[in-house]
Structure formats: C-alpha cells, structure tokens
CSV table of C-alpha atoms in Angstrom, one decimal:
chain,number,residue,atom,x,y,z
A,1,SER,CA,131.3,25.0,120.7
A,2,THR,CA,127.9,26.5,121.3
A,3,PRO,CA,127.6,29.0,124.2
A,4,THR,CA,125.3,27.7,126.9
A,5,THR,CA,123.0,29.9,128.9
A,6,THR,CA,121.8,29.0,132.3
A,7,ALA,CA,118.4,30.1,133.2
A,8,SER,CA,118.1,31.5,136.6
A,9,PRO,CA,115.1,30.1,138.6
A,10,LYS,CA,112.2,32.5,138.7
A,11,PRO,CA,111.0,33.2,142.2
A,12,THR,CA,107.7,31.7,143.0
A,13,PRO,CA,105.2,34.4,143.7
A,14,VAL,CA,103.5,34.2,147.1
A,15,ARG,CA,99.7,34.3,146.6
A,16,SER,CA,97.5,35.6,149.3
A,17,GLU,CA,94.0,34.2,149.7
A,18,SER,CA,91.8,36.6,147.9
A,19,THR,CA,88.2,36.7,146.8
A,20,THR,CA,87.4,37.5,143.2
A,21,SER,CA,84.0,37.9,141.7
A,22,ASN,CA,82.8,35.5,139.0
A,23,SER,CA,79.6,35.6,137.0
A,24,SER,CA,78.4,32.3,138.3
A,25,ALA,CA,79.9,32.1,141.7
A,26,SER,CA,82.5,33.7,143.9
A,27,THR,CA,85.9,32.0,143.9
A,28,ARG,CA,88.9,32.2,146.0
A,29,ALA,CA,92.5,31.6,145.0
A,30,GLY,CA,94.3,29.3,147.5
A,31,THR,CA,97.9,29.5,148.4
A,32,ASP,CA,98.6,27.1,145.5
A,33,GLY,CA,97.0,29.4,143.0
A,34,ARG,CA,93.9,27.2,142.3
A,35,ALA,CA,90.5,28.7,142.3
A,36,TYR,CA,88.0,27.4,144.8
A,37,THR,CA,84.3,28.2,145.1
A,38,ASP,CA,82.8,29.5,148.3
A,39,ALA,CA,80.9,26.3,148.6
A,40,GLN,CA,84.1,24.2,148.4
A,41,VAL,CA,85.8,26.4,151.0
A,42,LYS,CA,82.8,26.1,153.3
A,43,LEU,CA,82.7,22.3,152.9
A,44,VAL,CA,86.4,22.0,153.7
A,45,GLN,CA,85.9,24.1,156.8
A,46,GLN,CA,83.1,21.9,157.9
A,47,ILE,CA,85.2,18.8,157.4
A,48,LEU,CA,88.1,20.2,159.4
A,49,LYS,CA,85.7,21.1,162.2
A,50,ALA,CA,84.1,17.6,162.1
A,51,LYS,CA,87.6,16.1,162.5
A,52,GLU,CA,88.0,17.7,165.9
A,53,GLY,CA,87.0,15.6,168.8
A,54,GLY,CA,88.9,12.5,168.2
A,55,ARG,CA,87.1,9.2,168.1
A,56,GLY,CA,84.6,8.7,165.4
A,57,ALA,CA,85.7,11.7,163.4
A,58,HIS,CA,85.7,9.8,160.0
A,59,TYR,CA,82.0,9.1,160.5
A,60,ARG,CA,81.3,12.7,161.2
A,61,VAL,CA,83.3,13.8,158.2
A,62,LEU,CA,81.3,11.5,155.9
A,63,GLY,CA,78.0,12.3,157.7
A,64,VAL,CA,77.1,8.7,158.4
A,65,GLU,CA,76.1,6.9,161.6
A,66,GLN,CA,78.8,4.9,163.4
A,67,ASN,CA,76.9,1.7,162.7
A,68,ALA,CA,76.8,2.4,158.9
A,69,ASN,CA,77.5,-0.6,156.7
A,70,GLU,CA,80.4,-0.7,154.1
A,71,ASN,CA,78.1,0.3,151.2
A,72,ASP,CA,76.9,3.4,153.0
A,73,LEU,CA,80.5,4.4,153.8
A,74,LYS,CA,81.6,3.9,150.2
A,75,LYS,CA,78.6,5.9,149.0
A,76,ALA,CA,79.2,8.8,151.4
A,77,TYR,CA,82.9,8.8,150.5
A,78,ARG,CA,82.3,9.0,146.8
A,79,LYS,CA,79.7,11.7,147.2
A,80,LEU,CA,82.1,13.8,149.2
A,81,ALA,CA,85.0,13.1,146.8
A,82,LEU,CA,82.9,14.4,143.9
A,83,LYS,CA,82.2,17.6,145.7
A,84,LEU,CA,85.8,18.3,146.3
A,85,HIS,CA,87.5,16.9,143.2
A,86,PRO,CA,89.3,19.5,141.2
C-alpha cells in the first residue's frame, strides 16, 4: 500500500487594485489578478455610467441612436467587444 498525501488547499491571495508602470502603458491589476490598461478601465467606467438612467441604456452603451438599424447595432457591439476582449 502506497501512502497517500492530501494536499491542503492553498489560500487564495486577495489582490488589491493597484497601478503598476509598464513601458508602453499603465496597467492595473483587478481583483481577479488580470492586468487592465487605463484605457480599458476608463471605458468600463464610461459603460457603467451610460447604463444608469434606465430606458435606452443599451443604445448609450453602444454609442448609437435609438433608431439605429440592426447592422449599425451589430457593428457598434463588435467594435466595443474588440476593445474589451482579453
């Protein structure tokens, strides 16, 4: 019989949001440990602010008029998704 060892789970470190300097751009480490550029953080803050106010928020988030056609909505969504994709 082979002795078995049980590995105790390692505690997950709590990461605070900190700013670090990079040669090309400043980045921030989020609570999940991923690095985000200042531009990404600013864009997310703008999106969250645009969501306030209820009705029509999705148009404000995408930056299109409420009478935008389906192609314009898809184009705006793809453009925004590319900016925020990891």
